[in-house]
Coordinates of C-alpha atoms in Angstrom, one line a residue:
X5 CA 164.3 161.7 95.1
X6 CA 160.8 159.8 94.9
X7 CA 162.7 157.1 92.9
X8 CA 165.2 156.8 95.8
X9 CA 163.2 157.2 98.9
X10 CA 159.4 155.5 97.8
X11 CA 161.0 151.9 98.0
X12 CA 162.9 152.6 101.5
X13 CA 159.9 154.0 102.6
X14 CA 157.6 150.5 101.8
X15 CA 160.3 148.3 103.3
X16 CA 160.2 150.1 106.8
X17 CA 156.8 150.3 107.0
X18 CA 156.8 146.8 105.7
X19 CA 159.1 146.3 108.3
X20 CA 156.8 147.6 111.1
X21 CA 153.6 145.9 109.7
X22 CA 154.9 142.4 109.8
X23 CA 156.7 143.3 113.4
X24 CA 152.6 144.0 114.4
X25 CA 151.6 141.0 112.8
X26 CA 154.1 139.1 114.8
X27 CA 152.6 140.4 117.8
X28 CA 148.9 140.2 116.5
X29 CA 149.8 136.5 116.3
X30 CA 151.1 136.4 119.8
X31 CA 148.8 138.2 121.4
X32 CA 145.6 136.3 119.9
X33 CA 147.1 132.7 119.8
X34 CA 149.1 132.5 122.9
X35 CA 147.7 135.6 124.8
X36 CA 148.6 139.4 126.5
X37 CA 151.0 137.9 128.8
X38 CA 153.7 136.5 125.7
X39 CA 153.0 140.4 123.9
X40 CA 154.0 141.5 127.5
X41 CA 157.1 139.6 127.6
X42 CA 158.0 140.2 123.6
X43 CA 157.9 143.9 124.6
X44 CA 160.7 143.0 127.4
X45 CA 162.8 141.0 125.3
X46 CA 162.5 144.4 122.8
X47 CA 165.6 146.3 124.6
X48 CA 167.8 143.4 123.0
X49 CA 166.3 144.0 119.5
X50 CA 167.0 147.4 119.5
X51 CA 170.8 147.1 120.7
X52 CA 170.8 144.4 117.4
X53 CA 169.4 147.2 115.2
X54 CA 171.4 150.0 116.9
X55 CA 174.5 147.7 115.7
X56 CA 173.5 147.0 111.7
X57 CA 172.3 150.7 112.1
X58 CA 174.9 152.5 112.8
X59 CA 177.0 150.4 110.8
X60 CA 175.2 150.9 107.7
X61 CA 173.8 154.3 107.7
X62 CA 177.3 155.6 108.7
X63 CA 179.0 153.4 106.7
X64 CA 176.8 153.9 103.6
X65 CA 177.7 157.9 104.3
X66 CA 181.4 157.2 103.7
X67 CA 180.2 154.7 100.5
X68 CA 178.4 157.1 98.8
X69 CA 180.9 160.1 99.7
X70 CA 183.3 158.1 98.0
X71 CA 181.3 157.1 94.8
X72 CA 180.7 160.8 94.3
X73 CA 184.0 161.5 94.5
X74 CA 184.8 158.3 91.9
X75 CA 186.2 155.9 94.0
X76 CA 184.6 153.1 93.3
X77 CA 187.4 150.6 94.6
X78 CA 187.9 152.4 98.0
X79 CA 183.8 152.0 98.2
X80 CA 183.8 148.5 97.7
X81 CA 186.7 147.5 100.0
X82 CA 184.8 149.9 102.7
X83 CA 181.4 148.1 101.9
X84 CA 183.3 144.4 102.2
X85 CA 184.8 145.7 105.4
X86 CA 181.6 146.8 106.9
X87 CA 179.6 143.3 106.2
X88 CA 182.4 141.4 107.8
X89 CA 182.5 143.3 110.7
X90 CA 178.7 143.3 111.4
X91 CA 178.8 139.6 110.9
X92 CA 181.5 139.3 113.5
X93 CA 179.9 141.0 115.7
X94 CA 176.1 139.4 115.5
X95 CA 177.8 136.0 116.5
X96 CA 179.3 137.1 119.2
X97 CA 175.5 138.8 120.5
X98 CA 174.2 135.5 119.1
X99 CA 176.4 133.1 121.9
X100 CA 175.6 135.9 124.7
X101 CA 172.1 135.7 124.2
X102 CA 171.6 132.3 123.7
X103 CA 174.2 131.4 127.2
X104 CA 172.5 133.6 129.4
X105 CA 169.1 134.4 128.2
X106 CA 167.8 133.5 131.8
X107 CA 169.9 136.3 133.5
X108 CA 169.3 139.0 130.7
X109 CA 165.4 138.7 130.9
X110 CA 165.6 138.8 134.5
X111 CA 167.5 142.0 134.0
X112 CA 164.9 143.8 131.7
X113 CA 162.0 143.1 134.1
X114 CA 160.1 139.5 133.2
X115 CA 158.7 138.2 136.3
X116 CA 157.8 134.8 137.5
X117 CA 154.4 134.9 135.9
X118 CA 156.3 135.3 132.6
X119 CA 158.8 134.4 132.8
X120 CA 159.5 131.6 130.4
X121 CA 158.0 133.8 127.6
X122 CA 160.4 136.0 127.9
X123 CA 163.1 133.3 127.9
X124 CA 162.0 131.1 125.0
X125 CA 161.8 134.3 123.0
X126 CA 164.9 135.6 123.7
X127 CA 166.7 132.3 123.3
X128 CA 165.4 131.3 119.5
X129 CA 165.8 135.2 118.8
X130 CA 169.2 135.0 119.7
X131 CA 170.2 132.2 117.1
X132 CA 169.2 135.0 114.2
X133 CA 171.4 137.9 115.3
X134 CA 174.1 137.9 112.8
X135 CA 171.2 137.4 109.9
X136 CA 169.3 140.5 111.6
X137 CA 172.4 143.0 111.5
X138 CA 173.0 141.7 107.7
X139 CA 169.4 142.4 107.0
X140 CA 169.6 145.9 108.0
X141 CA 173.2 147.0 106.6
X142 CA 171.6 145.2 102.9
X143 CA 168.5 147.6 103.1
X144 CA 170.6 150.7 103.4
X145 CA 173.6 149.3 101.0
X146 CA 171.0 148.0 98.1
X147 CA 170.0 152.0 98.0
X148 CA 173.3 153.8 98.1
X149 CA 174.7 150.5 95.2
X150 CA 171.6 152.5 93.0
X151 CA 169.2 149.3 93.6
X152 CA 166.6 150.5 95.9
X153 CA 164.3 148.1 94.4
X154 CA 165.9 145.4 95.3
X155 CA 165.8 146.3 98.9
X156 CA 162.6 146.5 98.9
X157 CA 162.4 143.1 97.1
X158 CA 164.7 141.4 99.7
X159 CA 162.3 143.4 102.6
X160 CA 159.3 141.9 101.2
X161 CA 160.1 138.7 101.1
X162 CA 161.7 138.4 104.5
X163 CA 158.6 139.9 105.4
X164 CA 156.0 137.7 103.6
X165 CA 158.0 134.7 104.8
X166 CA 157.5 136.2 108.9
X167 CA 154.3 136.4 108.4
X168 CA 153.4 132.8 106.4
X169 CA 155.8 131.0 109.3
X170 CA 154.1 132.9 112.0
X171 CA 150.5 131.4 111.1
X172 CA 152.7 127.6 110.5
X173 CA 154.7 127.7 113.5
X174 CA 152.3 129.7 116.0
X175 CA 148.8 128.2 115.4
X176 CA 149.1 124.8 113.2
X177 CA 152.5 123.5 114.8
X178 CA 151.7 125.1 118.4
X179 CA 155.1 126.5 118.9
X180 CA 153.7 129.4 120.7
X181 CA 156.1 132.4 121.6
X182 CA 158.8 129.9 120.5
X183 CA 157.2 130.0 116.6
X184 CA 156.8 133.9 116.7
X185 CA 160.5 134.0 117.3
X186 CA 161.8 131.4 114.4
X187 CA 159.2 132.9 112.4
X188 CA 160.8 136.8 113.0
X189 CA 164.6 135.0 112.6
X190 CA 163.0 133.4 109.1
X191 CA 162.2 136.4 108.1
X192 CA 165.9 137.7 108.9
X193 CA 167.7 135.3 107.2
X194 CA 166.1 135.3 103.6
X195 CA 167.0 138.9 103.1
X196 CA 170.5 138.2 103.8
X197 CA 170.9 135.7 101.7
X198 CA 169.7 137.4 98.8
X199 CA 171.9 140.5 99.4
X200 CA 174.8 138.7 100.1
X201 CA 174.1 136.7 96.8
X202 CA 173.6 139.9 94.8
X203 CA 176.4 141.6 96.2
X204 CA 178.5 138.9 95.5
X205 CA 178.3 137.8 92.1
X206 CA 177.3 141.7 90.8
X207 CA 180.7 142.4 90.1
X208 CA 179.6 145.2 87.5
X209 CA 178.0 147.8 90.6
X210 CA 179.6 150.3 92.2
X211 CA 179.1 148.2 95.3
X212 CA 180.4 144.5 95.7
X213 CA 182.0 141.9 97.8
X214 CA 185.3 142.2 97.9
X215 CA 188.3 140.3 100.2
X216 CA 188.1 142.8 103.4
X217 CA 191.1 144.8 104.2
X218 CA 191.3 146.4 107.6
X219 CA 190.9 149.7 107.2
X220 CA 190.8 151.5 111.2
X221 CA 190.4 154.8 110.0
X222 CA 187.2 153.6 107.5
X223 CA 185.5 151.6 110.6
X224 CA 186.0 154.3 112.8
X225 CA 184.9 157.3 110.6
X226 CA 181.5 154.8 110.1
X227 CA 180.9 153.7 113.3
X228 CA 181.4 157.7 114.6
X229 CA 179.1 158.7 111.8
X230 CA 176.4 156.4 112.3
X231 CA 176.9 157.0 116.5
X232 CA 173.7 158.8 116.4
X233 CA 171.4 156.2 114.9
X234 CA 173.0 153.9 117.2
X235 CA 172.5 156.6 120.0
X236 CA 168.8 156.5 119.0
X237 CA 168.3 152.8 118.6
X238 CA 170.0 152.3 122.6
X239 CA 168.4 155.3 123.9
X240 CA 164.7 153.0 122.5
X241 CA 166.1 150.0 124.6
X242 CA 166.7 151.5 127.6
X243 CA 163.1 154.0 127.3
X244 CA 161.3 150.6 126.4
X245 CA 162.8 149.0 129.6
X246 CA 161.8 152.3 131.3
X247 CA 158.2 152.3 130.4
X248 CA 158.4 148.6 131.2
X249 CA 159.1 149.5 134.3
X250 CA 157.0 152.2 135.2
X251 CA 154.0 150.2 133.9
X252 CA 154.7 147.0 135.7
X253 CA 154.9 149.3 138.7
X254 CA 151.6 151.2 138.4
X255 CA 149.2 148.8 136.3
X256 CA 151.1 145.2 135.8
X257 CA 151.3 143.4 132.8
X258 CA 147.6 144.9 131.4
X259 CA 149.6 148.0 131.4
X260 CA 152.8 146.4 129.6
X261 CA 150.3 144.8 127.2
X262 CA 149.1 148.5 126.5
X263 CA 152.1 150.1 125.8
X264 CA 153.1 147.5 123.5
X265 CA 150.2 147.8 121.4
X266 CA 151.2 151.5 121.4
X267 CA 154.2 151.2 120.5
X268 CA 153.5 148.7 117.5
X269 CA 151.5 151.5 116.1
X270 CA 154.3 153.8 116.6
X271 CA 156.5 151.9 114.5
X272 CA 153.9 152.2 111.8
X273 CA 153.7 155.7 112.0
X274 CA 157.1 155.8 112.0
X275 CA 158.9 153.7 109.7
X276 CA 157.3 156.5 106.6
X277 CA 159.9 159.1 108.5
X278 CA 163.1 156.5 108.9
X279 CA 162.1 155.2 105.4
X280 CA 162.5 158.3 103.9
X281 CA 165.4 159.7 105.6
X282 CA 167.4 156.6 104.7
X283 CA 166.3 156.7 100.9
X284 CA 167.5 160.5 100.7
X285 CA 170.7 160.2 102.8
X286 CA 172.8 158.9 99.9
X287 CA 171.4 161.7 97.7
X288 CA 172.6 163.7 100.3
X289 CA 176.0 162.1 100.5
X290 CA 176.7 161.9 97.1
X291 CA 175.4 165.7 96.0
X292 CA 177.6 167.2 99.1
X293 CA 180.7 164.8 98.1
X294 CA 180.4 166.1 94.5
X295 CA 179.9 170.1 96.2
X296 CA 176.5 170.2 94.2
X297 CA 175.2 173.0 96.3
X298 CA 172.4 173.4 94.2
X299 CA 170.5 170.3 94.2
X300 CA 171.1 169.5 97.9
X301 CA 169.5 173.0 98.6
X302 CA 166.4 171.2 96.3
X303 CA 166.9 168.1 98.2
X304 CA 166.8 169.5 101.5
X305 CA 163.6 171.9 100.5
X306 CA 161.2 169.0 99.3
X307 CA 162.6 166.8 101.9
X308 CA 161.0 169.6 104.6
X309 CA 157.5 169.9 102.9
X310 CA 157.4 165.8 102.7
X311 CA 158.0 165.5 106.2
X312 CA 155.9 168.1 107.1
X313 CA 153.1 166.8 105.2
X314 CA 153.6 163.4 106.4
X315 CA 153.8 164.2 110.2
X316 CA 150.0 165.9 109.7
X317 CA 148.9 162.5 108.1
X318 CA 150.4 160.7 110.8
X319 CA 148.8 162.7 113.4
X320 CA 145.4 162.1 112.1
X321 CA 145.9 159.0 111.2
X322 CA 146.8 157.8 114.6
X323 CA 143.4 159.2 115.9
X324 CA 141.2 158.3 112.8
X325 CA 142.9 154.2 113.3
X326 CA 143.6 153.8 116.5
X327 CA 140.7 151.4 117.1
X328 CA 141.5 149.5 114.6
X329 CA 145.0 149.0 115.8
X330 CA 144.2 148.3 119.1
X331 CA 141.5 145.1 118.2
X332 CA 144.4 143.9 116.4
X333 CA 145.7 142.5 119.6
X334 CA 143.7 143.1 122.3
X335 CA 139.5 142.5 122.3
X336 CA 137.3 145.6 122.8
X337 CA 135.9 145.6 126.5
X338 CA 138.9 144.5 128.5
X339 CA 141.3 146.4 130.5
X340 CA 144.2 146.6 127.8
X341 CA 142.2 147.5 125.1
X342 CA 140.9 150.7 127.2
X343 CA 144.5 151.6 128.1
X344 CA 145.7 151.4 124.9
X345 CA 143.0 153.7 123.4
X346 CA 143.4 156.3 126.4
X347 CA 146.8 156.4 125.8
X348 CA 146.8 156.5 121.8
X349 CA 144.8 159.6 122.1
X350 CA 147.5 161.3 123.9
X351 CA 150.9 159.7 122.5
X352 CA 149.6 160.6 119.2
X353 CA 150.5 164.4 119.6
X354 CA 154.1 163.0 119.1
X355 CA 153.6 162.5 116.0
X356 CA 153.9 166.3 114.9
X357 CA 157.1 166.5 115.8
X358 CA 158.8 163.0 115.4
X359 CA 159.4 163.1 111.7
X360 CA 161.3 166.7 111.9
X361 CA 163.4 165.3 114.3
X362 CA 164.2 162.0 112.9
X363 CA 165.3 163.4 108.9
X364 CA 167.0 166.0 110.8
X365 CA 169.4 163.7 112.5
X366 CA 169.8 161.8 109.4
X367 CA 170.5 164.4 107.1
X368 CA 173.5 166.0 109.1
X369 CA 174.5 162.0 109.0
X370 CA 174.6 162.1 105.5
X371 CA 176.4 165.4 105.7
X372 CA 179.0 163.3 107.8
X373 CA 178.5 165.6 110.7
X374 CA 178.1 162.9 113.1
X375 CA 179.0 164.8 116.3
X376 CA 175.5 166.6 115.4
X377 CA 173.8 163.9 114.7
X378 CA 174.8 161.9 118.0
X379 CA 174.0 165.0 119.5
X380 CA 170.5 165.3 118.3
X381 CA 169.8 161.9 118.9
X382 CA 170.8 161.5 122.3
X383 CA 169.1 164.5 123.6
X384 CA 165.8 163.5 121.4
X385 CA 165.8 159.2 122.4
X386 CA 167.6 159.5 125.6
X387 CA 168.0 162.4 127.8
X388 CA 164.5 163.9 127.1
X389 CA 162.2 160.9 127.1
X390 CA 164.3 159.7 130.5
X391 CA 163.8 163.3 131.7
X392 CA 160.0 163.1 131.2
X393 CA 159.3 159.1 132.5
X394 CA 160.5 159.9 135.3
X395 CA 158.7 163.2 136.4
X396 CA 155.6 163.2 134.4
X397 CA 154.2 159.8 135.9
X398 CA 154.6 161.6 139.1
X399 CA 152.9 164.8 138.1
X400 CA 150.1 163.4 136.1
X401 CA 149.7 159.6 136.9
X402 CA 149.1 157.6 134.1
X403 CA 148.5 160.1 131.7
X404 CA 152.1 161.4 132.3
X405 CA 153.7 157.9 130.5
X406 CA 151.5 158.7 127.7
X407 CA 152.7 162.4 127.3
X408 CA 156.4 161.3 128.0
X409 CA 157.2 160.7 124.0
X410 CA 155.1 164.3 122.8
X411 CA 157.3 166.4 125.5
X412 CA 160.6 165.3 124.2
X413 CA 159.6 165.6 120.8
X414 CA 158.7 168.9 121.7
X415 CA 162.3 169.7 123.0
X416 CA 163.9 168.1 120.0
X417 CA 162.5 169.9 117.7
X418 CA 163.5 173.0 119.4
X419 CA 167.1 171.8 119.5
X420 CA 167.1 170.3 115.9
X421 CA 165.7 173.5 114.6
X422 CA 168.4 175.6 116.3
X423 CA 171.5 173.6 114.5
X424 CA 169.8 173.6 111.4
X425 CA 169.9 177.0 111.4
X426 CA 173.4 177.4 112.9
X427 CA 174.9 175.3 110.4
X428 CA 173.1 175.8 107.0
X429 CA 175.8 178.3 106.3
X430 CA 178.5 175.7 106.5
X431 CA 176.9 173.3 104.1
X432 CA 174.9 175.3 102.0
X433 CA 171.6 173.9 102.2

């Protein structure tokens, strides 16, 4: 399992430490402002990821179903299938965003004072699309084709190569928000390349490239399967627009600027939970394909006491480094910085509570029990935090946006507990 899950776990927090140095970058070379109007342009990142998302962890479900049940050939036609699809559909989100990146920016909140930061980042970001839904269905594929290393190979580099073209582009070449964004498509692109390289000259895997046959049934089962990830990927755009929002309306952009910074530590925090849960799923997968009841009981155990144990870590954590965070992007002494602290102290409490929900979801995902799943996630990233942003603000003031995260947690887990006991006798967990 450690084999499995320890390199997924490195390339999404990987992932989430070069998305802070991106905005470290921002905010100390081109200022609060441009981290204000990266967090905008965010809803349109996460309906990118919700796509290669639910594309792969769905998709690599139905892979790794059919590996443990030995076919191979129906996996690799699946796989093929999958890529060509999520290509397809990144160019058409690259043209959108590129033809009306004025309108769409408008639409997510950017005001005057912004307003062509939010543009020019949305625009460049645009042009990388197809390589950012490739990026993300390669992480997921690499582990279920048995290669988790080189995931985490292909992570790391697209990740070094952000970061060394964010300090080029932003600071020596004076590109400003423009850089940040070329920089984060760089860092897109060199991933794909490598897995679409391995994948199509390893004929000898379980997984490879072969000619795409249109399968409706296969695309379907996928994109239903993986409806939950891409349930809880929307749900973050439209709560990151909400808190947008609601901060624009009560403290401006110093309070945008905040929230951002809080959020950046959230994916941190984070990306050990989605890490994990995405390196176990095809253990998962394979064991209940092959009706090994015994070691997805084992899997399921351990996978409980890691999460448990990391959600405790992640809670202190927050408190013990959330100065050191914050004076990442914002200088101790100004108004952002004492927002951002305030409200780390209480967002933290989230943290308890987010890792239980998020490897539950997964894990009936990798049971190919979507209609949970979807379920799970759309009460946990959608209807609870919505639920919460909009009547905690009014009860508490400021320190209700703060809480908004740690009360739907709190719900989810409730509701995430309650099906795991309903349905363990089905599966056998």
């Amino acid at each position: 399992m450690l084999r499995f899950t320890l390199p997924s776990i490195v390339m999404m927090v990987f992932n989430a430490f070069y998305t802070i140095v991106d905005g470290g970058f921002v905010s100390n070379f081109v200022g609060t402002g441009a981290l204000s109007a990266v967090n905008i342009v965010y809803p349109t990142q996460s309906l990118t990821l919700a796509i290669g998302i639910m594309l792969a962890t769905g998709g690599s479900a139905v892979c790794a179903r059919q590996m443990g049940q030995g076919d191979d050939q129906g996996a690799k036609h699946s796989f093929s299938l999958l890529l060509f699809c999520g290509a397809a559909i990144g160019l058409l989100m690259a043209v959108v965003g590129t033809v009306f990146a004025g309108p769409i920016v408008r639409l997510l909140g950017s005001n005057d004072a912004i307003f062509q930061y939010c543009y020019d980042y949305m625009f460049y970001l645009s042009l990388f699309v197809p390589f950012a839904i490739l990026q993300v269905m390669f992480q997921f594929f690499f582990t279920t084709a048995g290669r988790p290393g080189l995931g985490l190979a292909a992570t790391l580099l697209g990740g070094v190569a952000n970061i060394v073209f964010d300090y080029i582009l932003i600071v020596p070449a004076n590109l400003g928000i423009k850089g940040a964004a070329i920089a984060t498509g760089i860092g897109f692109v060199l991933p794909s390349v490598m897995g679409l390289l391995y994948f199509s000259f390893n004929r000898k895997g379980h997984l490879c490239l072969v000619k795409p046959v249109l399968n409706l049934q296969i695309l379907g089962e996928s994109c239903i399967n993986g409806s939950s990830e891409m349930v809880s990927n929307l749900a973050t755009a439209i709560t990151t627009l909400l808190f947008n929002l609601v901060m624009m309306n009560l403290l401006g952009e110093d309070g945008v600027a905040a929230i951002t910074i809080i959020f950046y530590a959230q994916f941190l925090f984070t990306a050990v939970f989605f890490g994990f849960t995405s390196g176990v799923a095809p253990l998962v997968s394979f064991n209940y394909g092959a009706e090994n009841h015994t070691r997805l009981q084992k899997l399921y155990r351990l996978s409980l006491i890691f999460v448990g144990i990391c959600s405790a870590l992640a809670f202190g954590g927050s408190l013990l480094l959330k100065g050191t965070v914050i004076r990442a992007f914002a200088k101790p002494g100004t108004a952002v910085y004492a927002l951002a602290e305030e409200g780390m102290t209480l967002f933290a409490i989230g943290f308890l509570f987010m890792g239980f929900n998020i490897f539950v979801s997964g894990f009936f995902t990798a049971l190919s029990n979507g209609r949970v799943s979807a379920i799970l996630s759309f009460l946990r990233t959608l209807v609870f935090i919505v639920a919460a942003i909009l009547l905690l603000p009014l009860l508490l003031g400021i320190n209700g946006v703060w809480l908004s995260i740690p009360f739907a947690e709190l719900l989810a887990a409730g509701v995430s507990a309650f099906y795991l006991a309903k349905l363990k006798p089905n599966y056998n967990y």
